[in-house]
Amino acid sequence: MTAQRILSLRTRWPRLSLEQVLQFIVGALPLLMLTVLLATLVSISTAKAADEAACKGSNLLESMAKENPALLAEIQAEADAIPNGRGIFWKIEKDGVKPSWLLGTMHVTDPRVLKMPEGARLAAADADVVVIESDEILDENKAGSALLMHPELTMFTDGTSIKDHLDSASLTKLDEGLKQRGLSLAVVAKMKPWILASFVALPACELSRKAGGASFLDMQIAKDAVAAGKPVAGLETLVEQLEAMADLPIDFHFKALVETITLGDKMEDVMETMTELYLSGDIGMTMPLLKTVAPSTTEGDESAYAAFESRIISDRNLVMAKGSTQHLEKGNAFIAVGALHLPGEQGLVELLRRQGYRLSRVE
């Protein structure tokens, strides 16, 4: 696939891999994995990592509004039909306990994202406990030890490598894309595709900030809680997050990796669009948009997409809802999870309502 063919002739939006949905919206895993595994990527260019790269992405929706307003209207209509598709900050109430709070996060270091809504900032500062997806992000040694106990979740342990799973054309694309990022295929060949994708999908500006020590939103919330002497609890473990990834078909991951590499600089447009959707609170727009601009799917691809939504989003929502209960029953908890976990019939907002809590959006 050439760079020109990445663009749809119909809409001229970059064709996104399903992996990118997870990369930018779901879970703290990608940035945590980047931290834990960065030492393995010994061929990263020091200059590239050290230099502060300016973010240059453009909002794809603005172009769509001008060039294909009918398509944008379809996306908006689908988003409007998603329950709780608007808003990232929610108040949780139940008789007899102090209110708790739910914030949908975006796991990036963008300063605009790190500046939480004022109400959320005050609620986090006043909370008795801060709850995030995985409290292991506070202890990289603990996270690294957990990974060492399950090497099959991050590396090929069966004697194969990436080279055994891709055809020559895909290998060439991957090799060329890695070289542009200062990486050597020989060095990363033993990594599982979802681990490598966690690195290569980061735009240069995000990678630069992360390499400079910037925290992503969930990490910043957790660090602030620790500094204030508050307990920090997790709803999942790193291993559980990795197992969710590993449960998806390996071919799905490899296809996503190659497509992510092929996008090149267009990743900055993807990042900017997702960031502006988040900042505006239009979380319900995320999945309809990504499905529209994804590559033309076959029946098998549709099944992979359904598996992604089920295993990476819906299944984990159930875990998060159950794990939140012990904190909500005590009251005054501040819960922060990826924003894509909030909307929908099986989203965290609806699941908590079914448990008897009253949730209202905070503007």
mmCIF file of C-alpha atoms in Angstrom, residues 7 10 13 29 59 64 81 88 102 114 123 126 136 139 167 183 205 213 231 238 244 254 263 283 288 292 328 340 349:
data_model
loop_
_atom_site.group_PDB
_atom_site.id
_atom_site.type_symbol
_atom_site.label_atom_id
_atom_site.label_comp_id
_atom_site.label_asym_id
_atom_site.label_seq_id
_atom_site.Cartn_x
_atom_site.Cartn_y
_atom_site.Cartn_z
ATOM 1 C CA LEU A 7 -6.092 8.121 1.565
ATOM 2 C CA ARG A 10 -14.109 9.051 -1.376
ATOM 3 C CA TRP A 13 -9.267 10.625 5.417
ATOM 4 C CA LEU A 29 -1.231 0.122 28.596
ATOM 5 C CA ASN A 59 -8.638 17.870 12.850
ATOM 6 C CA MET A 64 -14.853 16.354 6.375
ATOM 7 C CA ALA A 81 -27.864 7.389 19.183
ATOM 8 C CA ILE A 88 -16.305 12.983 30.248
ATOM 9 C CA LEU A 102 -16.140 9.348 37.321
ATOM 10 C CA LEU A 114 -3.683 17.230 31.391
ATOM 11 C CA ALA A 123 -13.164 16.391 43.119
ATOM 12 C CA ASP A 126 -11.074 16.237 47.821
ATOM 13 C CA GLU A 136 0.880 -0.576 38.598
ATOM 14 C CA ASP A 139 5.667 1.240 40.172
ATOM 15 C CA ASP A 167 4.799 -11.957 3.869
ATOM 16 C CA LEU A 183 14.286 1.303 14.845
ATOM 17 C CA CYS A 205 5.375 15.000 19.448
ATOM 18 C CA GLY A 213 9.478 12.533 31.292
ATOM 19 C CA PRO A 231 -4.581 5.884 48.553
ATOM 20 C CA LEU A 238 -1.099 -5.015 33.673
ATOM 21 C CA ALA A 244 -7.073 -8.937 26.669
ATOM 22 C CA PHE A 254 -0.112 -7.909 12.471
ATOM 23 C CA LEU A 263 0.165 5.840 8.013
ATOM 24 C CA ILE A 283 -16.874 10.648 23.177
ATOM 25 C CA PRO A 288 -18.465 5.864 14.503
ATOM 26 C CA THR A 292 -15.969 5.107 8.859
ATOM 27 C CA LEU A 328 -18.467 3.601 45.646
ATOM 28 C CA LEU A 340 -14.206 5.040 25.663
ATOM 29 C CA VAL A 349 -22.172 4.768 33.112
#
